[in-house]
Amino acid sequence: MILAQSSATAGRAATDFMWLVTLLPFLSAVIIGFGGKRLGGRAHIAGIAAVGGGLVLSLVGFYQLAAGNATVEASWVWFELDSIELEFGMNYDFLTGVMFVVVTTISTLVHIYSVGYMHGDKRYTWFYTALSLFTGSMLFLVIANNLMQMFVGWELVGVCSYFLIGHYWEETDNSSAAIKAFIVTRVGDVGFLFGIFALFIAGGTFNIPELNLLAEEGELTGTIATVGALLLFCGAVGKSAQVPLHVWLPDAMAGPTPVSALIHAATMVVAGVYLVARMFIVFEHAPAALNVVAIVASITMLIAAALALVQDDIKRVLAYSTVSQLAYMMAALGVGAYTAGVFHLFTHAFFKALLFLGAGSIIHAVHSNNMSDMGGLRKFMPTTFMTFIVGSLALAGIFPLAGFFSKDEIIGEALRAASDERQIVAWIVLISALITAFLTALYMTRACVKTFFGAYRGHGHPHESPRTMTVPLQILAVGSVAVGFLGFPVVGPFPDWINVPGEVHHGFSAFYNLALPAISVAVALAAIWLGFQLFYFERFKVDIRSGRFAWFYRLLENKYYIDDIYLGGIVRPIQYPIARATNWINQNVIDGVVNGTAWGTVAAGKGVYGVIDQRVVDFAVNGAAGLTGFSGGILRYIQTGNVQRYAAFLFVAVAAFVALFGLF
């Protein structure tokens, strides 16, 4: 049953068929998965065709939105129980349209690039199956018109990332990285799920536009709205790798480089930013939650940028850069700069995909991730060199590249907010953003110098990558230059496309004043100059490893000891005292009785007491089994197969939890 559907034009517009963009990658995953042996080395054809077709539809749909077609919301009731309705639907507006263009563009280029990069891989077919499924899951998340459907897409994205990060699962580091990513993000997902239920209890619906409308009209405010927003943000902290759940992202570099590009540029990690942007009006009317978003983002951008400075693995440099830039986006949303935050998500997708695919081209040539095994590659890989430099300058925020417009708009909006009512938090964001801009330019200069300049320090004979890999680099380089002009002050159309309804206009501030971008570019240029002096000309000798600041270097080298804290405080206590004790009891007490050992041996040597002991243990073991059977017999009357009844029990339990949370 269709609950709601809106369209301003007569007939059927392309925007009415945007669900096809989501469906196509799922279909290609099925085709590749079931026809894998027959497709063999041609498995990529179905994936490229499906995602490429989705890109064409996304561009047509976005053009129609820009031309004045109304947004479309259509939903069908899955099931209902009293006032509880679960829907399956779509919500296609400008935010969805931008995300569709970003996801399908980057995914199409990654699919093409992977033809050369993954050539000869023994799980070539499975790789393309998982890649298509990953893309479809992200699109399913984006188009959802309700939080429950979004959560399904959210979890599918997590599962697919587990498959792709652990693609080379035979190596322990890779399988451990996949498990770590899966578990750490699940921690945030628990908060996300409870946030969904909290907002349902407060607003009576899962529908995202309706929840935002209730918040805008003042009907969704107070403690419950703040709690709900903060719990949603827990999910965003996990997926978008914000402190303290950022630890999974650098380890995720164990996956193939095309996967890293897709995760970091257009899918999984931007899902958290998208969630906050999609629910922005709810967050805006819960100022305490928005302040938490801004402060967490400010801390994250600084510590991640500092960590990028001491990495030797080129992919880890880019991984920490992604953490830092995601924090930039979150910080923008935290100070109310909705449009600027979404614009940075849009531009970042192009230059970060370019950098990761460029890193993959380098690794493909030198067979090493370590920059200490590189050097002088500009002579051997001119296309990779030029495109990587373009991506690095865009990331550093140098005019007129894309990163300049989006990054400086965030800084300008932070200054605007600092001069308004939320001064302290906005000043924290502003100062953190300027320091991060300096560190970003510095660590990218270091990476470029160590990779492309000086003498080649590796083994073998590096060479330029095949056209299937270099053409996507060239396309992304053009995008890294061009897309920033969509947000050019006054004349750029992006602010008109992406805006959030409400009393306060969250469009661009035209950089607030012309002095601010000049300062920002000067800061970046100073960092680039310093980087060349330190890492190329070596005019400044700074022995940070053994000098006065050796403690700080050790702190960075050990990643602030956060992983050690998790390992010592959570993982090892579960692995050793709890898991080992459970295993010992199972092996020596329960299995010992069954196998005639342990207690059985005692019974053979102790006469009556042994027999008593044996009977007691037999009673305990069989009694436990009997108790389980008895309790199962009772519980079967509850397990009726009635999904509505299960949902009612779940909502009652969550309502009790939220009520207790609000009381205490």
XYZ file of C-alpha atoms in Angstrom:
664
model
C 0.000 0.000 0.000
C 1.434 3.371 -0.968
C 1.421 5.729 1.980
C 2.856 8.812 0.376
C 4.104 9.852 -2.996
C 4.790 13.305 -4.355
C 5.775 14.541 -7.788
C 5.314 18.007 -9.226
C 5.196 17.043 -12.868
C 2.594 15.219 -14.851
C 3.442 11.695 -15.934
C 6.279 9.579 -14.683
C 9.556 11.447 -14.163
C 12.939 9.773 -13.869
C 12.934 10.649 -10.184
C 10.095 8.152 -9.699
C 12.405 5.327 -10.779
C 15.406 6.058 -8.591
C 14.817 2.774 -6.768
C 16.331 1.160 -9.876
C 19.681 2.720 -8.988
C 19.642 0.676 -5.801
C 18.291 -2.468 -7.445
C 20.866 -2.725 -10.270
C 23.945 -3.463 -8.082
C 21.992 -6.100 -6.147
C 21.026 -7.762 -9.438
C 24.625 -7.704 -10.641
C 25.738 -9.280 -7.342
C 23.262 -12.126 -7.920
C 24.329 -12.565 -11.554
C 28.036 -12.576 -10.722
C 27.588 -14.725 -7.621
C 25.565 -17.461 -9.306
C 27.192 -17.269 -12.727
C 30.715 -16.897 -11.420
C 32.285 -19.993 -12.971
C 30.804 -19.263 -16.375
C 31.781 -15.578 -16.247
C 35.312 -16.292 -15.050
C 37.571 -13.336 -15.841
C 34.603 -11.392 -17.262
C 32.799 -11.059 -13.932
C 33.508 -7.340 -13.966
C 31.263 -6.773 -17.011
C 28.004 -7.224 -15.082
C 29.256 -5.093 -12.184
C 30.442 -2.227 -14.381
C 27.253 -2.315 -16.476
C 24.986 -2.257 -13.412
C 26.777 0.473 -11.482
C 27.412 2.470 -14.671
C 23.719 2.264 -15.492
C 22.982 3.485 -11.966
C 25.321 6.432 -12.559
C 23.448 7.439 -15.720
C 20.095 7.221 -13.911
C 21.505 9.189 -10.966
C 22.684 11.995 -13.240
C 19.342 12.121 -15.065
C 17.420 12.141 -11.781
C 19.594 14.866 -10.303
C 19.206 16.965 -13.460
C 15.447 16.697 -13.143
C 15.617 17.792 -9.494
C 17.741 20.774 -10.484
C 15.274 21.574 -13.274
C 12.445 21.889 -10.765
C 10.959 18.425 -10.372
C 9.603 17.775 -6.905
C 11.268 15.392 -4.541
C 9.702 11.956 -4.318
C 8.736 10.037 -1.210
C 6.980 6.721 -1.678
C 6.477 4.048 0.947
C 4.690 0.758 1.404
C 3.566 -0.683 4.713
C 5.503 -3.816 5.556
C 3.386 -4.614 8.600
C 1.536 -2.709 11.302
C 0.579 -3.398 14.895
C -1.673 -0.806 16.526
C 0.283 2.452 16.119
C 3.503 0.741 15.034
C 4.087 0.770 11.288
C 7.179 -0.513 9.534
C 7.598 0.821 6.026
C 9.632 -0.029 2.983
C 10.121 3.099 0.946
C 12.229 5.691 -0.797
C 12.970 9.343 -0.197
C 14.587 11.023 -3.189
C 15.551 14.635 -2.626
C 18.656 16.729 -3.276
C 20.656 15.135 -0.449
C 19.798 11.668 -1.778
C 20.564 12.842 -5.308
C 24.022 14.132 -4.364
C 24.828 10.910 -2.530
C 23.634 8.814 -5.472
C 25.912 10.711 -7.856
C 28.860 10.377 -5.474
C 28.378 6.659 -4.740
C 27.718 5.573 -8.332
C 30.523 7.730 -9.795
C 33.192 6.469 -7.420
C 31.911 2.892 -7.524
C 31.900 2.834 -11.345
C 35.494 4.057 -11.473
C 36.543 1.580 -8.771
C 34.895 -1.268 -10.719
C 36.832 -0.272 -13.843
C 40.093 0.264 -11.957
C 39.793 -3.160 -10.307
C 39.915 -4.907 -13.683
C 43.635 -4.154 -13.857
C 44.405 -4.157 -10.146
C 42.706 -7.484 -9.333
C 43.688 -9.240 -12.567
C 44.636 -12.825 -11.840
C 43.220 -12.822 -8.304
C 41.992 -16.277 -7.334
C 38.766 -14.818 -5.903
C 38.189 -12.369 -8.739
C 34.507 -13.308 -9.124
C 33.785 -13.124 -5.395
C 35.482 -9.721 -5.238
C 33.104 -8.273 -7.829
C 30.124 -9.938 -6.162
C 30.956 -8.303 -2.834
C 31.795 -4.977 -4.512
C 28.388 -4.814 -6.208
C 26.635 -5.856 -2.995
C 28.561 -3.175 -1.093
C 27.474 -0.476 -3.550
C 23.848 -1.618 -3.489
C 23.801 -1.660 0.317
C 25.068 1.910 0.515
C 22.484 3.094 -2.007
C 19.763 1.237 -0.073
C 20.850 3.076 3.080
C 20.808 6.449 1.316
C 17.377 6.129 -0.309
C 15.611 4.897 2.863
C 12.746 7.079 4.015
C 12.656 5.600 7.521
C 15.198 4.773 10.184
C 14.496 1.039 10.344
C 15.129 0.597 6.623
C 18.242 2.766 6.934
C 19.452 0.504 9.724
C 19.092 -2.542 7.467
C 21.260 -0.867 4.820
C 23.628 0.259 7.569
C 24.178 -3.330 8.703
C 24.502 -4.637 5.147
C 27.277 -2.119 4.535
C 29.044 -3.395 7.665
C 28.791 -7.017 6.568
C 30.081 -6.230 3.067
C 33.014 -4.285 4.494
C 33.866 -7.364 6.561
C 33.956 -9.481 3.395
C 36.047 -6.994 1.430
C 38.528 -5.970 4.140
C 39.159 -9.666 4.791
C 39.421 -10.551 1.094
C 42.867 -12.062 1.672
C 41.705 -13.868 4.793
C 44.524 -16.435 4.709
C 46.804 -13.815 6.271
C 46.090 -13.333 9.977
C 46.493 -9.537 9.855
C 43.817 -9.259 7.180
C 41.264 -11.475 8.903
C 41.944 -9.705 12.218
C 41.403 -6.307 10.555
C 38.065 -7.464 9.129
C 36.915 -8.774 12.516
C 38.078 -5.589 14.234
C 36.157 -3.386 11.798
C 33.045 -5.515 12.217
C 33.109 -5.562 16.025
C 34.089 -1.924 16.625
C 31.412 -0.573 14.304
C 28.854 -2.870 15.951
C 29.524 -1.081 19.250
C 28.284 2.157 17.716
C 25.426 0.363 15.976
C 23.931 -0.666 19.321
C 23.600 3.011 20.205
C 22.130 3.731 16.772
C 19.436 1.081 17.257
C 18.445 2.398 20.683
C 18.405 5.916 19.230
C 15.907 4.769 16.611
C 13.605 3.394 19.298
C 14.015 6.486 21.488
C 12.936 8.752 18.620
C 10.038 6.424 17.824
C 8.834 6.639 21.402
C 9.149 10.426 21.311
C 7.681 10.981 17.843
C 5.540 7.911 17.181
C 7.105 7.215 13.777
C 10.230 5.899 12.101
C 9.693 8.119 9.052
C 12.665 10.469 8.661
C 10.888 13.471 7.062
C 8.147 13.240 9.698
C 10.663 13.156 12.576
C 12.455 16.191 11.158
C 9.128 17.983 10.753
C 8.144 17.202 14.351
C 11.468 18.632 15.528
C 11.037 21.758 13.406
C 7.529 22.339 14.779
C 8.756 21.957 18.348
C 6.971 18.691 19.067
C 10.170 16.657 19.312
C 12.347 18.422 21.866
C 13.638 18.043 25.397
C 15.582 15.258 27.041
C 14.204 12.420 24.922
C 15.153 14.207 21.672
C 18.656 14.884 22.999
C 19.076 11.285 24.145
C 17.791 10.018 20.796
C 20.148 12.295 18.833
C 23.149 11.306 20.956
C 22.366 7.606 20.508
C 22.108 8.096 16.743
C 25.473 9.833 16.875
C 26.942 6.709 18.496
C 26.273 4.910 15.228
C 27.875 7.756 13.296
C 30.940 7.646 15.567
C 31.420 3.961 14.734
C 30.828 4.094 10.978
C 32.586 7.434 10.368
C 35.530 6.523 12.621
C 35.325 9.316 15.173
C 37.084 9.180 18.548
C 37.072 6.776 20.357
C 35.830 4.259 17.743
C 38.247 5.348 15.012
C 40.696 2.503 15.626
C 39.220 0.139 13.020
C 39.751 2.366 9.983
C 43.571 2.350 9.635
C 43.620 -1.441 10.053
C 41.006 -1.723 7.302
C 43.807 -0.924 4.855
C 44.504 -4.657 4.853
C 41.850 -4.991 2.139
C 42.576 -4.513 -1.575
C 43.266 -0.869 -2.451
C 40.127 -0.451 -4.653
C 38.090 -1.443 -1.595
C 39.919 1.165 0.489
C 39.060 3.802 -2.112
C 35.378 2.862 -2.120
C 35.118 2.663 1.672
C 36.926 5.956 2.283
C 35.487 8.038 -0.527
C 31.878 7.097 -1.117
C 30.482 4.368 1.110
C 30.746 3.075 4.654
C 32.673 5.885 6.372
C 30.506 8.683 4.952
C 27.377 6.856 6.133
C 27.755 8.395 9.593
C 28.058 11.906 8.167
C 25.030 11.220 5.978
C 23.033 10.043 9.008
C 23.679 13.271 10.934
C 22.953 15.351 7.814
C 19.725 13.455 7.114
C 18.547 13.900 10.703
C 20.001 17.404 10.951
C 16.819 19.176 12.045
C 16.451 16.749 14.948
C 20.067 17.451 15.950
C 19.582 21.186 15.483
C 16.717 21.169 17.967
C 18.858 19.233 20.444
C 21.695 21.777 20.877
C 23.513 19.697 23.489
C 23.792 16.824 21.002
C 25.040 19.164 18.286
C 27.702 20.506 20.648
C 28.864 16.947 21.335
C 29.139 16.352 17.579
C 31.290 19.484 17.188
C 33.620 18.713 20.115
C 34.147 15.048 19.199
C 34.884 16.093 15.614
C 37.367 18.752 16.732
C 39.315 16.234 18.810
C 39.212 13.635 16.033
C 40.504 15.891 13.259
C 43.546 16.914 15.298
C 44.649 13.535 16.612
C 44.159 11.838 13.232
C 46.121 14.505 11.339
C 48.984 14.176 13.824
C 49.014 10.386 13.412
C 49.257 10.729 9.623
C 52.581 12.524 10.087
C 54.413 9.466 11.443
C 53.108 6.718 9.139
C 55.342 4.936 6.622
C 52.550 2.946 4.965
C 51.117 5.222 2.250
C 47.618 3.785 2.674
C 47.692 4.426 6.419
C 48.618 8.065 5.764
C 45.492 8.347 3.624
C 43.438 6.387 6.169
C 44.215 8.827 8.983
C 43.612 11.641 6.521
C 40.126 10.237 5.928
C 39.434 10.136 9.668
C 40.513 13.778 9.899
C 38.429 14.906 6.908
C 35.345 13.056 8.139
C 35.780 15.010 11.346
C 35.842 18.193 9.244
C 32.423 17.254 7.864
C 31.077 16.404 11.310
C 32.445 19.653 12.729
C 30.646 21.601 10.004
C 27.357 19.953 10.963
C 28.181 20.574 14.623
C 28.342 24.355 14.107
C 25.175 24.351 11.982
C 26.913 24.530 8.590
C 24.778 21.869 6.943
C 25.474 22.899 3.350
C 29.214 23.258 3.883
C 29.437 19.836 5.538
C 27.588 18.093 2.711
C 29.638 19.984 0.115
C 32.874 18.787 1.704
C 31.527 15.227 1.640
C 30.880 15.727 -2.097
C 34.299 17.181 -3.007
C 36.231 14.876 -0.675
C 34.869 11.830 -2.502
C 36.693 12.812 -5.685
C 40.127 13.693 -4.380
C 40.234 10.970 -1.725
C 39.237 8.290 -4.276
C 41.938 9.721 -6.536
C 44.562 9.475 -3.791
C 43.673 5.920 -2.812
C 43.569 4.685 -6.389
C 46.835 6.537 -7.008
C 48.321 4.764 -3.995
C 47.076 1.481 -5.453
C 48.805 2.277 -8.741
C 52.054 2.906 -6.846
C 51.732 -0.288 -4.783
C 50.936 -2.234 -7.959
C 54.231 -0.987 -9.443
C 56.632 -1.331 -6.497
C 54.931 -4.221 -4.631
C 55.186 -2.437 -1.287
C 53.013 -0.146 0.820
C 55.967 1.496 2.562
C 57.123 4.894 1.375
C 60.654 3.992 2.488
C 60.661 1.526 -0.453
C 59.628 4.204 -2.950
C 61.158 7.506 -4.104
C 61.785 8.974 -7.554
C 58.619 7.455 -9.009
C 57.693 10.617 -10.916
C 60.151 9.498 -13.610
C 58.625 6.038 -13.987
C 54.937 6.826 -13.403
C 54.169 10.281 -14.855
C 50.377 9.885 -15.007
C 50.145 8.539 -11.476
C 52.483 11.307 -10.295
C 50.539 14.183 -11.849
C 47.139 12.926 -10.729
C 48.371 12.159 -7.196
C 49.757 15.700 -6.905
C 46.387 17.097 -8.001
C 44.646 15.040 -5.314
C 47.178 16.091 -2.673
C 46.780 19.794 -3.476
C 42.994 19.434 -3.406
C 43.198 17.764 0.002
C 45.528 20.522 1.223
C 42.958 23.130 0.169
C 44.954 24.980 -2.482
C 43.028 27.308 -4.813
C 41.364 26.602 -7.251
C 41.021 22.886 -6.462
C 37.883 21.345 -4.949
C 39.152 21.038 -1.394
C 39.776 24.777 -1.209
C 36.111 25.679 -1.652
C 34.613 23.100 0.699
C 37.268 23.276 3.441
C 37.338 27.054 3.537
C 33.565 27.205 3.612
C 33.616 25.095 6.777
C 36.211 27.400 8.342
C 34.133 30.430 7.337
C 30.981 28.946 8.829
C 32.852 28.142 12.045
C 33.904 31.794 12.266
C 30.315 32.882 11.654
C 29.072 30.583 14.401
C 31.823 31.805 16.742
C 30.554 35.342 16.354
C 26.981 34.230 17.060
C 25.490 32.476 20.039
C 27.565 29.268 20.251
C 30.893 30.929 20.768
C 32.997 28.486 22.790
C 32.222 25.361 20.750
C 32.549 27.227 17.446
C 35.923 28.699 18.476
C 37.134 25.189 19.316
C 36.087 24.025 15.844
C 37.668 27.035 14.135
C 41.049 26.685 15.842
C 41.093 22.905 15.359
C 40.214 23.295 11.665
C 43.043 25.790 11.037
C 45.633 23.629 12.822
C 44.369 20.571 10.938
C 44.658 22.450 7.631
C 48.359 23.060 8.392
C 48.974 19.428 9.396
C 47.104 18.135 6.331
C 49.319 20.056 3.916
C 52.416 18.975 5.881
C 51.723 15.216 5.923
C 50.692 15.182 2.249
C 53.901 17.031 1.317
C 55.867 14.425 3.254
C 54.029 11.606 1.446
C 54.604 13.132 -1.996
C 58.306 13.817 -1.347
C 59.001 10.321 0.001
C 57.082 8.684 -2.846
C 57.924 10.677 -5.969
C 61.094 12.687 -5.320
C 64.713 11.757 -4.736
C 66.172 8.399 -5.745
C 64.264 5.143 -6.068
C 64.888 3.069 -2.932
C 62.939 -0.076 -3.762
C 63.610 -3.246 -5.706
C 62.666 -4.226 -9.233
C 61.658 -1.924 -12.062
C 58.581 0.260 -11.414
C 56.390 1.086 -14.389
C 53.210 2.978 -15.157
C 49.958 1.118 -14.530
C 47.680 -0.086 -17.368
C 45.008 2.165 -18.873
C 42.221 0.518 -16.886
C 43.931 2.002 -13.821
C 45.222 5.346 -15.141
C 42.035 6.473 -16.927
C 39.989 6.477 -13.665
C 42.830 8.502 -12.107
C 42.595 11.094 -14.882
C 38.802 11.326 -14.594
C 39.014 11.798 -10.819
C 41.748 14.405 -11.248
C 39.466 16.427 -13.524
C 36.695 16.059 -10.939
C 39.048 17.187 -8.157
C 39.597 20.403 -10.095
C 36.095 21.019 -11.428
C 33.561 20.096 -8.743
C 34.726 22.799 -6.347
C 33.361 25.492 -8.659
C 29.853 24.166 -8.011
C 30.215 25.803 -4.613
C 31.799 29.035 -5.812
C 30.359 31.900 -3.742
C 27.310 33.640 -5.235
C 27.387 31.925 -8.638
C 27.840 28.268 -7.661
C 24.566 26.256 -7.735
C 25.382 23.838 -4.900
C 23.941 26.038 -2.099
C 20.646 26.180 -3.988
C 20.596 22.406 -4.355
C 21.508 21.492 -0.788
C 19.690 23.414 1.865
C 17.824 22.432 4.981
C 14.385 23.860 5.737
C 13.934 25.874 8.877
C 14.167 29.363 10.278
C 17.949 29.632 9.966
C 19.499 29.594 6.506
C 22.359 27.112 6.416
C 23.717 28.049 3.028
C 27.204 29.250 2.230
C 28.658 32.273 3.951
C 30.798 33.337 0.967
C 33.764 32.369 3.183
C 32.508 34.977 5.660
C 35.126 37.418 4.374
C 37.881 37.343 1.783
C 40.666 37.464 4.365
C 39.804 34.033 5.745
C 40.499 31.971 2.597
C 43.688 33.955 2.069
C 44.829 33.017 5.579
C 43.836 29.398 5.055
C 45.760 29.103 1.772
C 48.753 30.854 3.350
C 48.724 28.313 6.179
C 48.658 25.431 3.665
C 51.444 26.943 1.537
C 53.571 27.478 4.648
C 53.109 23.809 5.533
C 54.085 22.739 1.997
C 57.226 24.917 2.155
C 58.128 23.500 5.562
C 57.525 19.972 4.281
C 59.985 20.419 1.415
C 62.570 21.960 3.759
C 62.246 19.035 6.177
C 61.813 16.048 3.896
C 63.382 17.001 0.550
C 66.127 19.576 1.096
C 66.676 18.399 4.702
C 67.771 21.879 5.759
C 66.273 21.434 9.197
C 67.538 18.496 11.206
C 64.880 17.518 13.716
C 65.502 14.295 15.629
C 62.074 13.876 17.139
C 62.751 10.246 18.068
C 65.443 10.965 20.632
C 65.204 14.688 21.334
C 63.130 16.717 23.723
C 59.893 15.641 22.064
C 60.679 11.916 21.912
C 57.768 11.253 24.270
C 55.377 12.847 21.799
C 56.755 10.757 18.934
C 56.304 7.593 20.997
C 52.760 8.702 21.777
C 52.005 9.041 18.050
C 53.876 5.871 17.138
C 51.713 3.945 19.611
C 48.542 5.676 18.378
C 47.922 7.327 21.761
C 47.870 3.805 23.296
C 44.141 3.598 22.556
C 44.479 0.168 20.954
C 46.506 -0.998 23.965
C 43.800 0.233 26.321
C 41.134 -1.662 24.385
C 43.311 -4.755 24.197
C 44.262 -4.756 27.875
C 40.965 -3.533 29.264
C 38.434 -5.375 27.120
C 39.826 -7.975 24.729
C 42.302 -9.822 26.948
C 40.024 -10.019 30.019
C 37.434 -11.679 27.800
C 39.968 -13.893 26.017
C 41.809 -15.188 29.060
C 40.013 -15.216 32.429
C 36.487 -15.593 31.058
C 37.006 -17.580 27.867
C 39.681 -19.872 29.331
C 37.664 -20.557 32.478
C 34.643 -21.427 30.369
C 36.756 -23.693 28.184
C 38.323 -25.438 31.213
C 34.929 -26.143 32.773
C 33.638 -27.477 29.471
C 36.668 -29.703 28.855
C 37.364 -30.965 32.374
C 33.980 -30.985 34.087
C 31.235 -31.482 31.531
C 33.168 -33.353 28.806
C 35.169 -35.143 31.486
C 32.031 -36.820 32.820
C 30.771 -37.778 29.405
C 34.103 -39.306 28.365
C 34.591 -41.216 31.640
C 37.568 -39.044 32.667
C 38.019 -36.561 35.484
C 34.982 -37.280 37.709
C 34.656 -40.761 36.251
C 38.217 -41.596 37.265
C 37.540 -40.329 40.781
C 34.482 -42.565 40.955
C 36.510 -45.651 40.052
C 39.000 -45.120 42.888
C 36.802 -43.869 45.730
C 34.159 -46.490 46.110
C 30.814 -45.278 47.451
C 31.837 -41.648 47.541
C 33.029 -41.913 43.965
C 29.725 -43.414 42.908
C 27.883 -40.653 44.746
C 30.095 -38.088 43.067
C 29.409 -39.695 39.704
C 25.655 -39.691 40.332
C 25.718 -36.092 41.500
C 27.560 -35.011 38.396
C 25.341 -37.096 36.135
C 22.341 -35.481 37.773
C 23.854 -32.038 37.295
C 24.638 -32.618 33.634
C 21.388 -34.372 32.785
C 19.479 -31.967 35.003
C 20.871 -29.037 33.077
C 19.765 -30.661 29.844
C 16.366 -31.445 31.328
C 15.957 -27.876 32.601
C 16.799 -26.548 29.168
C 14.225 -28.837 27.604
C 11.595 -27.866 30.182
C 12.196 -24.114 29.786
C 12.239 -24.539 26.012
C 8.879 -26.258 26.205
C 7.463 -23.236 28.023
C 9.088 -20.704 25.711
C 7.720 -22.405 22.618
C 4.319 -20.992 23.516
C 5.821 -17.518 23.226
C 7.586 -18.346 19.948
C 4.456 -18.258 17.831
C 6.011 -17.053 14.589
C 3.907 -13.903 14.855
C 6.295 -11.097 13.818
C 3.975 -8.393 15.120
C 4.027 -9.923 18.593
C 7.829 -10.086 18.544
C 7.969 -6.416 17.583
C 5.606 -5.513 20.422
C 7.816 -7.308 22.981
C 10.866 -5.559 21.579
C 9.303 -2.115 21.742
C 8.062 -2.659 25.298
C 11.579 -3.649 26.395
C 13.175 -0.669 24.664
C 10.542 1.690 26.052
C 11.377 0.467 29.561
C 15.090 0.977 28.865
C 14.567 4.531 27.580
C 12.290 5.367 30.525
C 14.930 4.179 32.996
C 17.623 6.043 31.078
C 15.595 9.245 31.305
C 14.966 8.770 35.038
C 18.543 8.154 36.062
